[in-house]
Short mmCIF file of C-alpha atoms in Angstrom, two decimals:
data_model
loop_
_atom_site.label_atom_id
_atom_site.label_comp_id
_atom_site.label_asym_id
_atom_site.label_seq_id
_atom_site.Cartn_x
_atom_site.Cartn_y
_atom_site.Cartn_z
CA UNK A 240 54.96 -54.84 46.26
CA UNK A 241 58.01 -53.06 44.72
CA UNK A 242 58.34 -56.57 43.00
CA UNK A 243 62.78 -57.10 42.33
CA UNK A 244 64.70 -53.93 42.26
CA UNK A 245 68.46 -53.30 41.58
CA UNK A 246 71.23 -50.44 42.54
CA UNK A 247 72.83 -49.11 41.07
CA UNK A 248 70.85 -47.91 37.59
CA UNK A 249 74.21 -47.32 36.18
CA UNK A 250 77.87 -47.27 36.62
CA UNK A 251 81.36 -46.47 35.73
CA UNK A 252 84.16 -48.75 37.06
CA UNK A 253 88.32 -48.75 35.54
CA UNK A 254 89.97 -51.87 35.03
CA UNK A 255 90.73 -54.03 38.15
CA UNK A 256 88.29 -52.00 40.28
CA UNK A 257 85.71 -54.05 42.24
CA UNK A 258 82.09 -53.59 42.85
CA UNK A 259 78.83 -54.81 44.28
CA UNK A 260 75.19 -55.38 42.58
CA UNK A 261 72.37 -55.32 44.88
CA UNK A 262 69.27 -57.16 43.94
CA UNK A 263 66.02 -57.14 46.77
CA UNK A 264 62.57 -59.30 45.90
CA UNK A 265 59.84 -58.67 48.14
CA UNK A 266 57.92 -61.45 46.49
CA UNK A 267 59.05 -64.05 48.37
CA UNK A 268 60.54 -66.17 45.93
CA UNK A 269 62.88 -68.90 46.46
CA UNK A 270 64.43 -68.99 43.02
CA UNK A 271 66.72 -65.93 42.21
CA UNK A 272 69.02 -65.25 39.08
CA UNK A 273 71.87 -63.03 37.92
CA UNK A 274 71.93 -62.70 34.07
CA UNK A 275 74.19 -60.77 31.81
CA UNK A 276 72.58 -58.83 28.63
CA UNK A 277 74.90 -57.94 25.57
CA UNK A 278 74.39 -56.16 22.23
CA UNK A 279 72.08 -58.91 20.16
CA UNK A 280 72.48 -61.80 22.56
CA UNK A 281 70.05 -63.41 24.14
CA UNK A 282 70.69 -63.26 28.79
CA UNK A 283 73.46 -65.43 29.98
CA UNK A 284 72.81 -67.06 33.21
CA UNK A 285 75.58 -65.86 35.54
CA UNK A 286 74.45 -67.28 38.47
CA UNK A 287 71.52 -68.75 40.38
CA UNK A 288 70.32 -69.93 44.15
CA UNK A 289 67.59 -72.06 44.77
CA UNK A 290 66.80 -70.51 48.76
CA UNK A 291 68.73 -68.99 51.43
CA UNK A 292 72.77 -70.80 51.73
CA UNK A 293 72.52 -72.24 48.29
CA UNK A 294 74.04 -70.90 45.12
CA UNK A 295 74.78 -72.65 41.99
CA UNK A 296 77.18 -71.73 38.90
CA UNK A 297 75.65 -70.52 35.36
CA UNK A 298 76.85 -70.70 31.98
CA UNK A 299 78.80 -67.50 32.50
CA UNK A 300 79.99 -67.38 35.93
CA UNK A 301 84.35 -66.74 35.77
CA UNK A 302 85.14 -62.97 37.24
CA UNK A 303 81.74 -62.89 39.49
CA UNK A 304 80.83 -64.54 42.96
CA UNK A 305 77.34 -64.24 44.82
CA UNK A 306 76.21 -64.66 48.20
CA UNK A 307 72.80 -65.52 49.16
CA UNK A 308 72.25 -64.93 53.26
CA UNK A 309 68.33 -64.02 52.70
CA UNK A 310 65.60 -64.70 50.96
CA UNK A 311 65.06 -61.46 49.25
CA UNK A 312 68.44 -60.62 48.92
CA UNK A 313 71.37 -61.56 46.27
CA UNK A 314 74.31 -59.82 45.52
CA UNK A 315 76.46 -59.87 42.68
CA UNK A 316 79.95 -59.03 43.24
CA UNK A 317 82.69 -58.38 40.67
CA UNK A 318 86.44 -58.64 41.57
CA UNK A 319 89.00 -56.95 39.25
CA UNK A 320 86.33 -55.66 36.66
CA UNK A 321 87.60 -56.44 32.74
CA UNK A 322 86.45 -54.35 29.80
CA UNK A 323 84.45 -57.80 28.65
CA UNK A 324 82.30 -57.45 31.80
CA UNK A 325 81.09 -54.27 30.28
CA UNK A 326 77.20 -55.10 29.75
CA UNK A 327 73.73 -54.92 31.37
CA UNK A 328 73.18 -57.17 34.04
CA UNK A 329 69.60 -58.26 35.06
CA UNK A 330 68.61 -59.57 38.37
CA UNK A 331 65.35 -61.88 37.96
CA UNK A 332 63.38 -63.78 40.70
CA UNK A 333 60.65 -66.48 40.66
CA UNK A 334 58.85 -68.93 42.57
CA UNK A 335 59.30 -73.15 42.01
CA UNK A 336 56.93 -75.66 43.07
CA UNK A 337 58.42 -78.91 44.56
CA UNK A 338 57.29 -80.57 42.20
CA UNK A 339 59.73 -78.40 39.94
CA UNK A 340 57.49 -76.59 38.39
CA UNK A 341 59.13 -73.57 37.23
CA UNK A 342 56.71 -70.22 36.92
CA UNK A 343 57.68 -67.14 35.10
CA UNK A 344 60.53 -65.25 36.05
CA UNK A 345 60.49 -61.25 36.94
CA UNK A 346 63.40 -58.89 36.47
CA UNK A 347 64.42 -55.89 37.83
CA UNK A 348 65.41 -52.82 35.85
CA UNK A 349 68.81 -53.52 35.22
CA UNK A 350 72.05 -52.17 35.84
CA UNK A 351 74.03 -51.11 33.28
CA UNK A 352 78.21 -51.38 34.26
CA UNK A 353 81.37 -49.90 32.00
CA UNK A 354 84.45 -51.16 33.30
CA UNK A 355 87.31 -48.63 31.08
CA UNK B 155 73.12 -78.74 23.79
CA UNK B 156 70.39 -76.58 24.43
CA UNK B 157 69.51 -73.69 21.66
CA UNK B 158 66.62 -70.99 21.44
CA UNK B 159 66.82 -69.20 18.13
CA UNK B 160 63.99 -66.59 17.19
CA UNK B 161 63.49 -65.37 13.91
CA UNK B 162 63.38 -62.61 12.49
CA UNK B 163 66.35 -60.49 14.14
CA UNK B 164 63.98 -57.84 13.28
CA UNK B 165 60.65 -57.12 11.86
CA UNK B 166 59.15 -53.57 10.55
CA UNK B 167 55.08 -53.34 10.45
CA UNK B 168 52.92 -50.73 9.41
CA UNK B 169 50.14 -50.26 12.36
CA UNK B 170 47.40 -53.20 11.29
CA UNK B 171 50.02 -55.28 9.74
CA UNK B 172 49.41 -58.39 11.28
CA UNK B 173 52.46 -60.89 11.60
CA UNK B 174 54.31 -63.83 13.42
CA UNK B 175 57.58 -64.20 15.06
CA UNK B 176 59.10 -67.28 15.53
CA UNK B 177 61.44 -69.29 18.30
CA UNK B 178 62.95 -72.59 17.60
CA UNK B 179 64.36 -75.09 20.06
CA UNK B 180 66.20 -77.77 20.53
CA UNK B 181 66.36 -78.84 24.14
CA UNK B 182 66.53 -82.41 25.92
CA UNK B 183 62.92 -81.92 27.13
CA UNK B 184 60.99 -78.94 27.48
CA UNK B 185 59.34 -78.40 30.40
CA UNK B 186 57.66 -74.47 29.48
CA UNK B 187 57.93 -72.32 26.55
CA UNK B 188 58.11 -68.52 28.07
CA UNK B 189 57.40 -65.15 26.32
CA UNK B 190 58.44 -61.97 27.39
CA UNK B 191 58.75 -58.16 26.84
CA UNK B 192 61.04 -55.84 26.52
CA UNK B 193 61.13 -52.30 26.52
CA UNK B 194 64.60 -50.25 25.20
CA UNK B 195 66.67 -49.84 28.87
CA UNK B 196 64.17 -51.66 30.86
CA UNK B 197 63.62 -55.41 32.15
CA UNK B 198 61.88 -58.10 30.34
CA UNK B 199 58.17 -58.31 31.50
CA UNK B 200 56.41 -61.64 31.27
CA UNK B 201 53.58 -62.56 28.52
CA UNK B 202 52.89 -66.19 28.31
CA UNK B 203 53.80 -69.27 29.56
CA UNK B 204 53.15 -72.45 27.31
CA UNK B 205 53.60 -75.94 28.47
CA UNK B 206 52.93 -78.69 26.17
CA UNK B 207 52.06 -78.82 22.27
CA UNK B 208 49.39 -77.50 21.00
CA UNK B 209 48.35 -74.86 23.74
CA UNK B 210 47.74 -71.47 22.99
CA UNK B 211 46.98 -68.37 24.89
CA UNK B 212 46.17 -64.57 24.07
CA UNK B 213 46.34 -61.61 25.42
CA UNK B 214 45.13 -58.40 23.88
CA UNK B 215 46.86 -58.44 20.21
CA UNK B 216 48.91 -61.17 20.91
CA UNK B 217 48.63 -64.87 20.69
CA UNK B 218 51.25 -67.94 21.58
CA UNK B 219 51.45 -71.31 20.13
CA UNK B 220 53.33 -74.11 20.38
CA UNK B 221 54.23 -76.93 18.88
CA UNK B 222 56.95 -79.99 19.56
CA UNK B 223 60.27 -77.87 18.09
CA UNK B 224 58.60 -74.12 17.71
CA UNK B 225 56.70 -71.54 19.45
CA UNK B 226 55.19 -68.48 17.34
CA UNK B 227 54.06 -65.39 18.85
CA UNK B 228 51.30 -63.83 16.53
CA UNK B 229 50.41 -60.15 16.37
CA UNK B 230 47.11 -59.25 15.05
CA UNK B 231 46.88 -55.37 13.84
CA UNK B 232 49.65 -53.99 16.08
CA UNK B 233 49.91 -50.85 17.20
CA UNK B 234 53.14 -48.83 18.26
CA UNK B 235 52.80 -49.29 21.18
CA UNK B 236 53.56 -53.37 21.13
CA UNK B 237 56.78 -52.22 19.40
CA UNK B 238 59.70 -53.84 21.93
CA UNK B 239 61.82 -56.77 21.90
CA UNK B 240 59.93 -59.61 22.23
CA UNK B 241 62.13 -62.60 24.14
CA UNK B 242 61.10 -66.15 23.96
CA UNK B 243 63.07 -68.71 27.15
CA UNK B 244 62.67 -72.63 27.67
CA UNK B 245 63.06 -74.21 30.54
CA UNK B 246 63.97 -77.84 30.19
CA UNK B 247 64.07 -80.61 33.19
CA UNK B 248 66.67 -80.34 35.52
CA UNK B 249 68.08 -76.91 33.61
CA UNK B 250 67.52 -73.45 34.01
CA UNK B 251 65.74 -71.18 31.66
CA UNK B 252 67.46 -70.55 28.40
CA UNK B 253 66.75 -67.69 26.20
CA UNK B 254 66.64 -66.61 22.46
CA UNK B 255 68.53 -63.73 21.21
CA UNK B 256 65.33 -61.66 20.68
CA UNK B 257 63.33 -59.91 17.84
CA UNK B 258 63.15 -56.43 17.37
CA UNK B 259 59.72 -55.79 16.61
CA UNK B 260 58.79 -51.92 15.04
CA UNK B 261 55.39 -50.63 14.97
CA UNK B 262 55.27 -47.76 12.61
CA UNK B 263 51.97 -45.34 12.85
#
């Protein structure tokens, strides 16, 4: 299993410039994330969908929208990147009982945007 | 609200030094206590998962505990190696995970 991976590793966008994060799991999880990492701060929840269709809002979610058409896949996208969207964003997957228990979460590698 | 602090921002050992760090919550009711890893440019890799008060579990040089407001992630005779960021998250009912800010732990040889 390649377990969650993420393109691009890194990336260079100017201000007002758009983009899209890809984020795979081969795990077959129905949970799947989008957190932001800054300097010092803990992630920020950006987004989330709990299966295929269904997406839900974070603490963080204004200048980003997601899709989630698959299981394995969810996309970040980023309309008219702003220098405070500069950071490292994590894609993370894991797998919820329906009883809602929650198991531990894996993350891909991490993209790491600059919007100048 | 829910808050995860961790304490200390950062911590310095000599290899052998054996010490704790610490992650405080305050949540509306906890429903795991998760450690993770992480290494400088790379994704945080799970340790532990704790669910109620009073469990532990190990691995290796480490050890997690837990108690009713704090978790403490003990490192007995570290090496460099287990130098990293060491992230603890909570996941309370009918929220999503939150997570601490992080210590940076160093390992010197």
């Amino acid at each position: 299993n390649a377990g969650v991976t993420q393109t691009p590793k890194f990336r260079i966008l100017k201000i007002g410039q758009s983009m899209t994060l890809q984020c795979t799991q081969d795990m077959n999880h129905n949970y799947m994330y989008w957190y932001r990492q800054d300097p010092g701060m803990g992630l920020k929840l950006i987004y989330y969908s709990v299966g295929a269709g269904i997406t839900d809002k974070g603490e963080v979610p204004n200048g980003y929208n997601v899709s989630r058409s698959t299981t394995e896949d969810f996309p970040l996208r980023l309309e008219l990147a702003a220098p405070s969207q500069t950071s490292v964003y994590f894609c993370a997957s894991s797998y919820s009982t329906p009883s809602g228990i929650y198991n531990e979460q894996f993350f891909g590698p991490g993209t790491r945007l600059t919007v100048l | 609200e829910d808050q995860v602090t961790q304490s200390p921002e950062a911590l310095r050992l000599q290899e052998g030094e054996s010490s704790s760090l610490n992650c405080s919550y305050t949540v509306s009711g906890l429903r795991g206590l998760f450690w993770y890893r992480q290494d400088p440019g790379k994704g945080p890799e799970f340790l532990f998962t704790l669910y109620s008060a009073g469990e532990e579990k190990e691995k290796e040089r480490l050890k997690a505990t837990l108690t009713k407001k704090e978790s403490f992630l003990h490192i007995t005779a570290p090496k460099p190696e287990d130098s990293a960021t060491y992230l603890c998250a909570v996941q309370c009912y009918g929220q999503n995970f939150v997570f601490g800010p992080g210590t940076r732990l160093s390992v010197l040889p």
